[in-house]
Coordinates of C-alpha atoms in Angstrom, one line a residue:
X1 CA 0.0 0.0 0.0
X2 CA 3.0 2.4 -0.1
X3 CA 2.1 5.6 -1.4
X4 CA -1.4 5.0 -1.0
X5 CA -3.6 7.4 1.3
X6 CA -6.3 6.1 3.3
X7 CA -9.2 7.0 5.0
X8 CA -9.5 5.8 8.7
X9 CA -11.4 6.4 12.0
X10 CA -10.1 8.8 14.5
X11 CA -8.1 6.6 16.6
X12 CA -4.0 5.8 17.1
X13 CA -4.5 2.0 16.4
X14 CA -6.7 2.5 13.1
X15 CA -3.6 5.0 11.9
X16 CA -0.6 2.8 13.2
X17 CA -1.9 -0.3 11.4
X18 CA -2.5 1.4 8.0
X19 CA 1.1 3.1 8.2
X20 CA 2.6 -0.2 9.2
X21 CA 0.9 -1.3 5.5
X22 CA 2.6 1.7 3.9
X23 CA 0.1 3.9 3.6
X24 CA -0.5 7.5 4.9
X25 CA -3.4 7.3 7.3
X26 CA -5.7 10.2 7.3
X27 CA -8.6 10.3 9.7
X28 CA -11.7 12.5 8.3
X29 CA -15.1 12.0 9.8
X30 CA -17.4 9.4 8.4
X31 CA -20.2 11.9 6.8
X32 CA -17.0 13.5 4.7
X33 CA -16.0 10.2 3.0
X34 CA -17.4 10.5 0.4
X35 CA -17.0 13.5 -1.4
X36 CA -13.4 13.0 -0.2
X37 CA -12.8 9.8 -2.1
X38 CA -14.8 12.1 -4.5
X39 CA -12.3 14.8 -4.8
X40 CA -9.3 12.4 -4.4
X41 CA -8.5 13.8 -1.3
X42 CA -7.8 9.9 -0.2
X43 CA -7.3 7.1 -2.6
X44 CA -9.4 4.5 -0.6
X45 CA -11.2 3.7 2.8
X46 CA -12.0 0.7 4.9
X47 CA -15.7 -0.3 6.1
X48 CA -17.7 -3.0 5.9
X49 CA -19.9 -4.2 3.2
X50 CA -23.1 -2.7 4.8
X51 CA -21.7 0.7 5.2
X52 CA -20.3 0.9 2.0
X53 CA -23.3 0.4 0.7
X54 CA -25.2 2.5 2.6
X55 CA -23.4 5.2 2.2
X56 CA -23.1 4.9 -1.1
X57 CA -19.1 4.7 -1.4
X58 CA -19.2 2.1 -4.4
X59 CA -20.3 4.9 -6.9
X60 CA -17.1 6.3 -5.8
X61 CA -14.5 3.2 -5.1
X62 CA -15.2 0.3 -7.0
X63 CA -12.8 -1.6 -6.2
X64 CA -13.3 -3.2 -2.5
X65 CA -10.3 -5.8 -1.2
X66 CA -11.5 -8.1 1.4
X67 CA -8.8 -8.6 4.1
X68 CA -10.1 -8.9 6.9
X69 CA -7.7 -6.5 8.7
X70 CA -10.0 -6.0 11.8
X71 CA -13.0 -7.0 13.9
X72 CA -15.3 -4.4 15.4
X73 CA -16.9 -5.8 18.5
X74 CA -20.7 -5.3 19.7
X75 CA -20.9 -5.5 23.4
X76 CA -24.1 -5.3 25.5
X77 CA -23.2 -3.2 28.8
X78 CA -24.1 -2.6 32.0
X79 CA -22.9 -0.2 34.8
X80 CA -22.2 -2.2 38.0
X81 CA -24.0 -0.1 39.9
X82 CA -27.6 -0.4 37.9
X83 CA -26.6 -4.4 37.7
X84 CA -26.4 -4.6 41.4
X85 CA -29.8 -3.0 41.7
X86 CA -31.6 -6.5 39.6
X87 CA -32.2 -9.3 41.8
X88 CA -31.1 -12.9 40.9
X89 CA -33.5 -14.0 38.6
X90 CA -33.3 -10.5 36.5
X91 CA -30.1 -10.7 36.4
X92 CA -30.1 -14.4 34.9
X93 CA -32.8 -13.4 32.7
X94 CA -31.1 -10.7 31.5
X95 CA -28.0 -12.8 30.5
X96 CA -29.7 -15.8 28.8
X97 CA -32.1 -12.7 26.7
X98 CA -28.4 -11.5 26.1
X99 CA -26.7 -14.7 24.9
X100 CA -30.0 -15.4 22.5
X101 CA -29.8 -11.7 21.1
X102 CA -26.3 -12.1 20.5
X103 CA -27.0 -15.4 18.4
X104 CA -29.7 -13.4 16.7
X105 CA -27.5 -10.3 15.7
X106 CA -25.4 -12.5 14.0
X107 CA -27.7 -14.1 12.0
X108 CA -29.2 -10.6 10.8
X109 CA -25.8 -9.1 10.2
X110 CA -25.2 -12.0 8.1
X111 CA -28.3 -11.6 5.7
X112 CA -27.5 -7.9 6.0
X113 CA -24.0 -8.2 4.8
X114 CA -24.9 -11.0 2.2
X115 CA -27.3 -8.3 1.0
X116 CA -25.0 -5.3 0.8
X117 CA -22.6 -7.3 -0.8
X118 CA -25.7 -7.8 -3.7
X119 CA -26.3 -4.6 -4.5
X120 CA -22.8 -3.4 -4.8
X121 CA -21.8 -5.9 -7.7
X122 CA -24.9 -5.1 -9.3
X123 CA -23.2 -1.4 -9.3
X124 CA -20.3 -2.6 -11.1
X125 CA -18.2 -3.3 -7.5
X126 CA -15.1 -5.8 -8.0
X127 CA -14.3 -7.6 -5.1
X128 CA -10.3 -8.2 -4.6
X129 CA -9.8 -11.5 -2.7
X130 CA -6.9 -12.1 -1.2
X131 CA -4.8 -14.9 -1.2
X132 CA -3.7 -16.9 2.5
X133 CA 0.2 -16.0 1.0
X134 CA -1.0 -11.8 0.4
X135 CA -2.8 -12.2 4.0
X136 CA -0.1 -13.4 5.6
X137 CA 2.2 -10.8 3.9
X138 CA -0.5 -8.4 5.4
X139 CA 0.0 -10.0 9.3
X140 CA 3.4 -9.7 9.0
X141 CA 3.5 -5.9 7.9
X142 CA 1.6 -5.1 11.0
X143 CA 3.4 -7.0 13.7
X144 CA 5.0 -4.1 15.2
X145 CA 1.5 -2.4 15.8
X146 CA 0.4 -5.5 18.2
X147 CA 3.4 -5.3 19.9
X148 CA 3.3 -1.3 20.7
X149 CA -0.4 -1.8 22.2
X150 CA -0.3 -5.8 23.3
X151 CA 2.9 -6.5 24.7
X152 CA 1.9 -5.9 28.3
X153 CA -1.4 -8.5 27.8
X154 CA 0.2 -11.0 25.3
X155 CA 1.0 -14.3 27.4
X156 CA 3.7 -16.1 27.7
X157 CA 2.6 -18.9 25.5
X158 CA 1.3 -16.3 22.4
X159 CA 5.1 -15.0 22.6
X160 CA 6.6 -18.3 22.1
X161 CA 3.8 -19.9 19.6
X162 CA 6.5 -20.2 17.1
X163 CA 8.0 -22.5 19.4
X164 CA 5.3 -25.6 18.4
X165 CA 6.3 -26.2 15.4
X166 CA 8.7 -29.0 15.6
X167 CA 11.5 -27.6 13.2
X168 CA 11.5 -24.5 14.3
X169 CA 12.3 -25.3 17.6
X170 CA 14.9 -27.5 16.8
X171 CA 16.4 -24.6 14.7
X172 CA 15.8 -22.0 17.7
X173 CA 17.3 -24.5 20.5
X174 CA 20.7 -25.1 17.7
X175 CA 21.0 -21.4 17.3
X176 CA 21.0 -20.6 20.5
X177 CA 23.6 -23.7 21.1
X178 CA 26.0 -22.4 18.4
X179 CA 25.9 -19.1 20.0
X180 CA 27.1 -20.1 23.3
X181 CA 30.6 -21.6 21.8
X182 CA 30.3 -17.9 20.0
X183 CA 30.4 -16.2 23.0
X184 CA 33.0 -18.4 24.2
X185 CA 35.2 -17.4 20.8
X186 CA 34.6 -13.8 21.4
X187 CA 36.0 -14.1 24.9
X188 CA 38.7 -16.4 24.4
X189 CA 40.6 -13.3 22.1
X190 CA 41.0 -11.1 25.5
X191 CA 41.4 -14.0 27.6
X192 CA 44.3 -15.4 26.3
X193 CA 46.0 -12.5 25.1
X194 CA 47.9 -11.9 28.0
X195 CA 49.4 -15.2 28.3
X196 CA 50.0 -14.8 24.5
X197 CA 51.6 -11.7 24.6
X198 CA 54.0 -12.8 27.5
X199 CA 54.9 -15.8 25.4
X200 CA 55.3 -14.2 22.1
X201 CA 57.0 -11.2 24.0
X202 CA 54.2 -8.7 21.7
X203 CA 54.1 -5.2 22.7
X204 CA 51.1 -3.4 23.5
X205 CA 50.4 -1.6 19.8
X206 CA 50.9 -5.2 18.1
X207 CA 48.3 -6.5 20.6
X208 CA 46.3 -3.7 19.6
X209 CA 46.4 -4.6 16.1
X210 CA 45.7 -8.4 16.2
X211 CA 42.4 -7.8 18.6
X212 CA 41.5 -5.3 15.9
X213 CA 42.2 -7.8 13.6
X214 CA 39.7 -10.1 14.8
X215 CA 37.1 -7.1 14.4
X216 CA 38.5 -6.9 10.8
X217 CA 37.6 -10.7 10.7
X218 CA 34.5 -9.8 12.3
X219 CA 33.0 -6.9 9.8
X220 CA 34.4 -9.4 6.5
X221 CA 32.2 -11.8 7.2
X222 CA 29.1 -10.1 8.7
X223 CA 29.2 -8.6 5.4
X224 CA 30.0 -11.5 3.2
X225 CA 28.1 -13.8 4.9
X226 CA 25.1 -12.0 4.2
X227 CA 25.8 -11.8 0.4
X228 CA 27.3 -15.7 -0.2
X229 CA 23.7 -17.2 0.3
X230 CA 22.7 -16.1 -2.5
X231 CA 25.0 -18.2 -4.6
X232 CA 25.5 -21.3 -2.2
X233 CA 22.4 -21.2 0.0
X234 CA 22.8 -19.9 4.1
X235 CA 23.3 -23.5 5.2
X236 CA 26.7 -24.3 3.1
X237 CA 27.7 -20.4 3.7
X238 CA 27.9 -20.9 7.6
X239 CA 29.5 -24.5 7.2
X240 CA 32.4 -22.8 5.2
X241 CA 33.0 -19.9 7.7
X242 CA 32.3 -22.0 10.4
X243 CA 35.6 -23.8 9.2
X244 CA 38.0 -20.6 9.9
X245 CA 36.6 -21.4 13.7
X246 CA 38.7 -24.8 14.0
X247 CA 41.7 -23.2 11.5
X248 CA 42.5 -20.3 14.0
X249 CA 43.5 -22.6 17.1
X250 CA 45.3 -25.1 14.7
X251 CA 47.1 -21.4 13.7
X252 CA 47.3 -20.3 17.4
X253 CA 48.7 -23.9 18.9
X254 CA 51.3 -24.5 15.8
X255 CA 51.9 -20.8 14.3
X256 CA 55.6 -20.2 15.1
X257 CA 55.1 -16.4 13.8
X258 CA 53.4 -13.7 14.6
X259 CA 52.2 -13.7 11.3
X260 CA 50.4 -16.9 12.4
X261 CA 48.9 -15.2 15.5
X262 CA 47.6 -12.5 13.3
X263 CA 46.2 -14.3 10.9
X264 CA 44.1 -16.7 13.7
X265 CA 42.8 -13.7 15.3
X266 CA 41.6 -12.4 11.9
X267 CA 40.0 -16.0 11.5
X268 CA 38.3 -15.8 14.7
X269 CA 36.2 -12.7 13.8
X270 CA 35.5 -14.4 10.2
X271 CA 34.2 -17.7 12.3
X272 CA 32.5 -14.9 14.6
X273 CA 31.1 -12.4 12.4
X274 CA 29.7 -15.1 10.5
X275 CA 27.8 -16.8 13.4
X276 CA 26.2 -13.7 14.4
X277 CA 24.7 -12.8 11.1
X278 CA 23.3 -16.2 10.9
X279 CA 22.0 -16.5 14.2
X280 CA 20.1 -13.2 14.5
X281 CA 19.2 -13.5 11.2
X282 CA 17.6 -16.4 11.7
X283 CA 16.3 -16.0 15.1
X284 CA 14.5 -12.4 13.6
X285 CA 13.1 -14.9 10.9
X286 CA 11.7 -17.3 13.4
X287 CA 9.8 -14.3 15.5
X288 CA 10.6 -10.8 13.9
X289 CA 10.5 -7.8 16.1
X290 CA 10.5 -10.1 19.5
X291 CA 12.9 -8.3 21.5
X292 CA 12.8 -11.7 24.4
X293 CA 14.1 -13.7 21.4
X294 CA 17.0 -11.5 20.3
X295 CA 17.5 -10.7 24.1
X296 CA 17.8 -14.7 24.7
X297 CA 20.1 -15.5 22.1
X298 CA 22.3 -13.1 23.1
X299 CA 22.1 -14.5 27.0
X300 CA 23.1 -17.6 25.1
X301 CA 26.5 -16.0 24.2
X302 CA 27.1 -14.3 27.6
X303 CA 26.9 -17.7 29.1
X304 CA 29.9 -18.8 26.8
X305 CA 32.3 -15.8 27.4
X306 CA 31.4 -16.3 31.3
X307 CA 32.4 -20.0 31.1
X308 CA 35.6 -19.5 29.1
X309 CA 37.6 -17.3 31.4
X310 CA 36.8 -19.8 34.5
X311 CA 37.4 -22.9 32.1
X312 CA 41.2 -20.9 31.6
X313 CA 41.6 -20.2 35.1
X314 CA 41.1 -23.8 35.7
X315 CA 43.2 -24.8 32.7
X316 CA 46.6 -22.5 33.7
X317 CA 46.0 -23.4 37.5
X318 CA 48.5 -26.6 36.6
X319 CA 51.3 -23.8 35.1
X320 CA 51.4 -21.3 32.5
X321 CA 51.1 -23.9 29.5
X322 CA 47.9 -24.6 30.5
X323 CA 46.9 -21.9 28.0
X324 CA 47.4 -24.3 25.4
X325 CA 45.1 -26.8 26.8
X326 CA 42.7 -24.2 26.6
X327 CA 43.4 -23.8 23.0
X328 CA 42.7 -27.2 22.2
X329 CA 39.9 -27.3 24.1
X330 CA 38.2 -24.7 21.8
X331 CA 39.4 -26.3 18.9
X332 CA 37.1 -29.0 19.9
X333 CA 34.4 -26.2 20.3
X334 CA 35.1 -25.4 16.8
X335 CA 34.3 -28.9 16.1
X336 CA 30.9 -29.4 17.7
X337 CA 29.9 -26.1 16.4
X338 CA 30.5 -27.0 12.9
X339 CA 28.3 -30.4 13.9
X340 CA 25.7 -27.8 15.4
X341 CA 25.3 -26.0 12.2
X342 CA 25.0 -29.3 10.3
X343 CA 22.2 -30.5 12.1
X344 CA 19.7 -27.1 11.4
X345 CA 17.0 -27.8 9.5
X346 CA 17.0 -25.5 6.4
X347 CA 13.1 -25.1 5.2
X348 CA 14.1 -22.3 2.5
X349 CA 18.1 -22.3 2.2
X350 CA 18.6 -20.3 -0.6
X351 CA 18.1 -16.4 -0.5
X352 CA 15.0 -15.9 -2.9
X353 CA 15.6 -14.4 -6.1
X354 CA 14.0 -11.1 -6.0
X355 CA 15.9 -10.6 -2.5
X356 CA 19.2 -10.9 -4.5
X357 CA 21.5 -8.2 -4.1
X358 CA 18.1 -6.9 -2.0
X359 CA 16.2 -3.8 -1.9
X360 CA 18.6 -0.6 -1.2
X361 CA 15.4 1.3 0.5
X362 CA 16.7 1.1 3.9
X363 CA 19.3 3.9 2.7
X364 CA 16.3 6.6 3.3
X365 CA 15.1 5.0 6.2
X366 CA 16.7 7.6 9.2
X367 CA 15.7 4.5 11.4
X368 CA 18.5 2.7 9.5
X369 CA 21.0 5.5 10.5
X370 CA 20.2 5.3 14.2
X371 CA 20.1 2.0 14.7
X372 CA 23.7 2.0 13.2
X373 CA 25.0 4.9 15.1
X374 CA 24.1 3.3 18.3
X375 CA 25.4 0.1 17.4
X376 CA 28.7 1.6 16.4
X377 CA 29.6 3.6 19.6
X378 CA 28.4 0.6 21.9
X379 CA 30.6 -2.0 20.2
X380 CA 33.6 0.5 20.5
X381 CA 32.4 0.8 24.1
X382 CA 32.2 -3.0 24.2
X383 CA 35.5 -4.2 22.6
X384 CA 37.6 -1.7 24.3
X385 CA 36.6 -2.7 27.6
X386 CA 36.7 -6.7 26.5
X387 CA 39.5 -6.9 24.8
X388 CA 41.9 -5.1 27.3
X389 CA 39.9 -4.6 30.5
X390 CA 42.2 -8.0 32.0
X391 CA 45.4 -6.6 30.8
X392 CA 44.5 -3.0 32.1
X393 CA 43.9 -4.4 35.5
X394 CA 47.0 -6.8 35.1
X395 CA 49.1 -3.8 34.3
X396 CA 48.4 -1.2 36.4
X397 CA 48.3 -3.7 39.2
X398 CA 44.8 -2.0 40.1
X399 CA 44.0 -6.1 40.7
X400 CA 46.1 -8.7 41.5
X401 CA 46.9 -10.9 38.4
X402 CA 44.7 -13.9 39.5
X403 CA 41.8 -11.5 40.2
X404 CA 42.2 -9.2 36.7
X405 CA 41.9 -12.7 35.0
X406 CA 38.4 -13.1 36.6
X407 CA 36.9 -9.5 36.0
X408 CA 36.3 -10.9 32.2
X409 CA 34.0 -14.0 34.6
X410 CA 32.4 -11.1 36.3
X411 CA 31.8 -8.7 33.7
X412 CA 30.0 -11.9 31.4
X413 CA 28.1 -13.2 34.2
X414 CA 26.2 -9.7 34.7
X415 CA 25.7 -9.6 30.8
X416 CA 23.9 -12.4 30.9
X417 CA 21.7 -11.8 34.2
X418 CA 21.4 -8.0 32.0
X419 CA 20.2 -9.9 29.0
X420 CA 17.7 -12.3 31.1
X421 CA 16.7 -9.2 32.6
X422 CA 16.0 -7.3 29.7
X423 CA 14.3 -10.5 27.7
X424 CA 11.9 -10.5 30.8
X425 CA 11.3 -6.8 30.9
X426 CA 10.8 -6.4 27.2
X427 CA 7.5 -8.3 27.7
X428 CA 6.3 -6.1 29.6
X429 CA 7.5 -2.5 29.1
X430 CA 8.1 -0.6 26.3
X431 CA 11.3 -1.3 24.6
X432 CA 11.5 2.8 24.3
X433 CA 11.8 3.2 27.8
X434 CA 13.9 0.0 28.8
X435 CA 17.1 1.2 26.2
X436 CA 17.9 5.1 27.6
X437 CA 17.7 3.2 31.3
X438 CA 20.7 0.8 30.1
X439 CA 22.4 4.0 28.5
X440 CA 22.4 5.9 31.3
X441 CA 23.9 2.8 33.6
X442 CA 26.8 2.1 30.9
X443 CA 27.6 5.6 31.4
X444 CA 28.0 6.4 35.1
X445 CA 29.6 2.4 35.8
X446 CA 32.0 2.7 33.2
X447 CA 33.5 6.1 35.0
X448 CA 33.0 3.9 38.2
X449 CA 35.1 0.8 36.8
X450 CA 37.9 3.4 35.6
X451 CA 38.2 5.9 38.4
X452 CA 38.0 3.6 41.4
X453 CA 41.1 2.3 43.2
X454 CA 39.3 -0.1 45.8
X455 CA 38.9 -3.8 44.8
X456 CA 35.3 -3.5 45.9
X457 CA 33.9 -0.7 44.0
X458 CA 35.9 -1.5 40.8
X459 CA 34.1 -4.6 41.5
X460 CA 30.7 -2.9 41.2
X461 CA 31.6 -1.1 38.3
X462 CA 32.6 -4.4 36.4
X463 CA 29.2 -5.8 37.4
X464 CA 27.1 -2.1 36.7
X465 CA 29.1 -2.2 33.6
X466 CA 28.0 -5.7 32.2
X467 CA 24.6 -5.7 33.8
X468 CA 23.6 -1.9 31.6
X469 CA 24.9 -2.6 28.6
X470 CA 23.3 -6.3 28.7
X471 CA 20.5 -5.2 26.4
X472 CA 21.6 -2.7 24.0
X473 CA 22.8 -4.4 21.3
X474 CA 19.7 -7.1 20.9
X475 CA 17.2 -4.3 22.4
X476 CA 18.5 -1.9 19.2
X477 CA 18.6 -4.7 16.8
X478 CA 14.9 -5.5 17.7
X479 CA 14.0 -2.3 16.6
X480 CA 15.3 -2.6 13.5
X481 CA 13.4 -6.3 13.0
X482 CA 10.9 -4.8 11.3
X483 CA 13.5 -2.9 8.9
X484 CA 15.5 -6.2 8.4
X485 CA 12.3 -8.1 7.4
X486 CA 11.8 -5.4 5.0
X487 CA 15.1 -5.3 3.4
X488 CA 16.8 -8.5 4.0
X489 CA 20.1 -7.1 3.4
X490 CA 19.7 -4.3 5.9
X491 CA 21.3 -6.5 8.3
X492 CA 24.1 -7.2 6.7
X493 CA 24.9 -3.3 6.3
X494 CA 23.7 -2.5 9.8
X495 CA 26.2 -5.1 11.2
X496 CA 29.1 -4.3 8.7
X497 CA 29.3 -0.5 9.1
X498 CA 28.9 -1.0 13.3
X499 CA 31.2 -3.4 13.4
X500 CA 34.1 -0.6 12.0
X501 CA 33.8 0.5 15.7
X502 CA 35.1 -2.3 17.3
X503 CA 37.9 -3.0 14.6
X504 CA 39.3 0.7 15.6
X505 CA 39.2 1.2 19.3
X506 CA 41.1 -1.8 20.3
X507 CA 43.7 -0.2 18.1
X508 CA 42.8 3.4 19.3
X509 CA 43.7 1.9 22.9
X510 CA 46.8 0.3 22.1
X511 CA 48.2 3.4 20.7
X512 CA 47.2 5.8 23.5
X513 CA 48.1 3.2 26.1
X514 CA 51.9 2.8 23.9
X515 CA 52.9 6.3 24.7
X516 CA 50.7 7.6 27.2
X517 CA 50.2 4.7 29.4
X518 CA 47.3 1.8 29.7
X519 CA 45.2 4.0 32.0
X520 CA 44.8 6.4 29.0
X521 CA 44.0 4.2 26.8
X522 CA 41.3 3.0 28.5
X523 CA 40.3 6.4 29.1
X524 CA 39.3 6.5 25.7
X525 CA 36.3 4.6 26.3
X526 CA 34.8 7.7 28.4
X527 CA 33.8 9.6 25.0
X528 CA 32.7 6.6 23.0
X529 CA 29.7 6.1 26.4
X530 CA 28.8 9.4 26.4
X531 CA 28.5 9.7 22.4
X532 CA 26.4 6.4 22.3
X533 CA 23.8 7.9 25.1
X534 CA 23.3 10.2 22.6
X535 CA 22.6 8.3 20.3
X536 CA 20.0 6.2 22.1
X537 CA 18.3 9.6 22.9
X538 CA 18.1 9.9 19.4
X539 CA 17.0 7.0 18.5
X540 CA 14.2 7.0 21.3
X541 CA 13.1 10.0 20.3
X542 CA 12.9 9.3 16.3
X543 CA 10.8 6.2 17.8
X544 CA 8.4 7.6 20.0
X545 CA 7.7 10.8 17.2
X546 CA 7.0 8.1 14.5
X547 CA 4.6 6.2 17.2
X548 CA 3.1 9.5 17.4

């Protein structure tokens, strides 16, 4: 219905649903209807077939689509305090005579409608039917409006219907599988780069480099990824990058350059970048614009980067080699994730052809632009602090050694009681008033985590830290489900150009930290926080304008 303009009632739900088809709602009282599709002051209306043939509106539009797109209720009423005045009998009276008018209603609208419908093909009326495909297509265009006005009253069970069909679940449960060993990949980078470093003898700018190297690996493949289905189908796609997963350790374990290590860091983002364009990709597919889903898969990987720094801990407790136990034991991860991947069911593996290359729309959409601005500054925020938050501790000797190793434990373990958190809340609040919340926290516990000296309130900064910036990421990707559904290859832009932001601040860091000291560098962070609030005030605001 894009460009079309369409007559509605005076009311917020009757103008959100027909903007959600494309259309520009215009509400104009019923008497002016009319002369208003008349004049062409609209280009069409909705009504039922009485009405429309009442009011004459087929001399006017003779084109009428039947789709269903709402149902008016008629409710018999009653004050409480003029029912509590009838005594028993006249109040049971008064609801079987209710329940038989009822009955009877329907049977007159029925002939009424059957009879409306009469005269206006007579008139030269041709009915539009749609198909259950162009219905569904319908539904889907106007998710977002149930959401806005039914998320606090839509159970449990309505959320997670999805979840009954049998391959669909199997291909929610492996997704959310493969992205646990993701999140322990993403945290095995700044985990083990200390003991790395200190066995390679690296220097703080190299370290810089190969962490933003695996960002680099990172933003290839979100991009790429995205594009290759289109020639080899998503399922084959993920199986080949998956690959670059197992190839980094084999690189890390038996590299005996630093070429090596640079190039298994690169491979790491690839195997990474990949995964996470799959995985929400298809996740948004399964349930598009379901914050709790997004929110949950992304738990899924905070449970696997707060496992893998306790898994090293244990691994290096039996000497300092033990880091390369660790390494094998991810190359095994590598392993069952590729297993993982094989065993998704793929209903419709290959992109479909008129999605090829996809639609470039999303390039007006400022929605796009805000969604990607946020994004940006919170994955500069959140790659900084990952990828040297244990060596900044380590270094400045803020934390003792054993202690800095476990902030990375900390830090995870509040993501993912953020992320539960926020997956519970977004069920139940508006999602436009759950993400400034989180920005504010990022802000004020990041200046905690920096500027305290005590072991306890760094502490509470690690875990303030972790727990508000839990649900930014999948709480501003849900807002752009709609968007991605749209233009399929959204995502892979949205990701890509985000993504830039956590291949240069890891470098950013090392550089400051090189010549002005780790505490510095870390400093950094400060201006990329405060420059993402903004940018979740922005987007907030372009949100709550367009809901209005």
């Amino acid at each position: 219905m894009a460009g079309m303009r369409i007559r509605v009632q005076e009311s917020e739900v009757m103008v959100d649903m027909v903007e959600a088809l494309g259309a520009t709602a215009l509400p104009i009282p019923y008497a002016d209807v009319y002369s208003a599709l008349e004049r062409g002051t609209v280009d069409g209306a909705e009504n039922n077939w009485p009405s429309y043939e009442a009011m004459n509106h087929y001399e006017v539009a003779k084109y009428y689509t039947v789709d269903e797109h709402n149902r008016v209720p008629e409710m018999q009423i009653c004050s409480k305090h003029t029912w509590n005045k009838f005594s028993e009998d006249d109040r049971q009276m008064i609801l079987e005579c209710a329940k038989e008018s009822a009955l009877y209603e329907r049977k007159l609208w029925k002939e009424r409608e059957a009879d409306s419908k009469e005269i206006a093909l007579k008139q030269g009326v041709e009915v539009v039917e749609l198909s259950a495909a162009e219905k569904k297509r319908f539904q889907e265009a106007v998710r977002g409006v149930y959401e806005k006005y039914c998320a606090e009253i839509m159970s449990e069970e309505k959320q997670m219907d999805f979840l009954q069909d049998k391959i669909k679940k199997k291909q929610f449960l492996c997704n959310y599988s493969v992205f646990l060993l993701n999140g322990m990949l993403a945290l095995s980078i700044g985990s083990l780069l200390p003991f790395i470093r200190d066995a390679r003898g690296l220097d703080y700018a190299f370290c810089g480099l190969i962490v933003s190297l695996h960002s680099v690996g990172n933003l290839f493949s979100s991009f790429t990824a995205g594009l290759l289905p289109v020639a080899i189908g998503r399922k084959k796609s993920i199986l080949f990058f998956n690959l670059f997963f197992v190839l980094s350790y084999v690189l890390i374990i038996f590299g005996n350059h630093n070429w090596c290590i640079a190039m298994a860091f690169f491979l790491t983002g690839v195997a990474r970048g990949a995964t996470s364009n799959f995985c929400n990709t298809a996740i948004n597919s399964l349930a598009p614009g379901k914050a709790w889903t997004i929110n949950g898969l992304h738990a899924m990987f905070s449970v696997g980067a707060f496992l893998f720094p306790i898994l090293l801990t244990l691994f290096t407790a039996t000497g300092e080699s033990g880091w390369i136990t660790a390494c094998y034991f991810m190359l095994a991860m590598g392993i069952l994730s590729w297993i993982l991947y094989a065993m998704i069911p793929m209903e419709n593996d290959r992109v479909e052809k008129e999605k090829k290359g996809g639609s470039f729309g999303f390039f007006s959409e400022p929605l796009f632009y805000l969604c990607v601005a946020t994004l940006f500054f919170y994955l500069c925020a959140e790659q900084g602090v990952i990828g040297w938050m244990i060596t900044y501790f380590k270094d400045t000797g803020f934390l003792p050694a054993s202690l800095s190793q476990m902030t990375a434990s900390v830090l995870w373990v509040m993501i993912l009681a953020g992320r539960l958190t926020t997956a519970w809340l977004s069920t139940r609040m508006q999602k436009e008033k759950l993400l400034p919340i989180m920005g504010v926290g990022l802000v004020c516990f990041f200046f905690l985590l920096l500027f305290s000296r005590s072991t306890v309130w760094i502490v509470i900064g690690i875990m303030g830290f972790g727990y508000s910036m839990a649900g930014i990421y999948p709480t501003t990707v849900s807002f752009a489900g709609n968007l991605i559904e749209k233009y399929p290859i959204a995502w892979s832009f949205i990701l890509t150009i985000a993504s830039i932001g956590s291949i240069v601040m890891p470098s950013i860091i090392g550089k400051i930290a090189e010549t002005a000291g780790i505490f510095y560098g870390m400093g950094s962070i400060v201006v990329v926080v405060f420059i993402d609030m903004v940018c979740i005030l922005a987007l907030v605001r372009y949100l709550k304008k367009q809901n209005q």
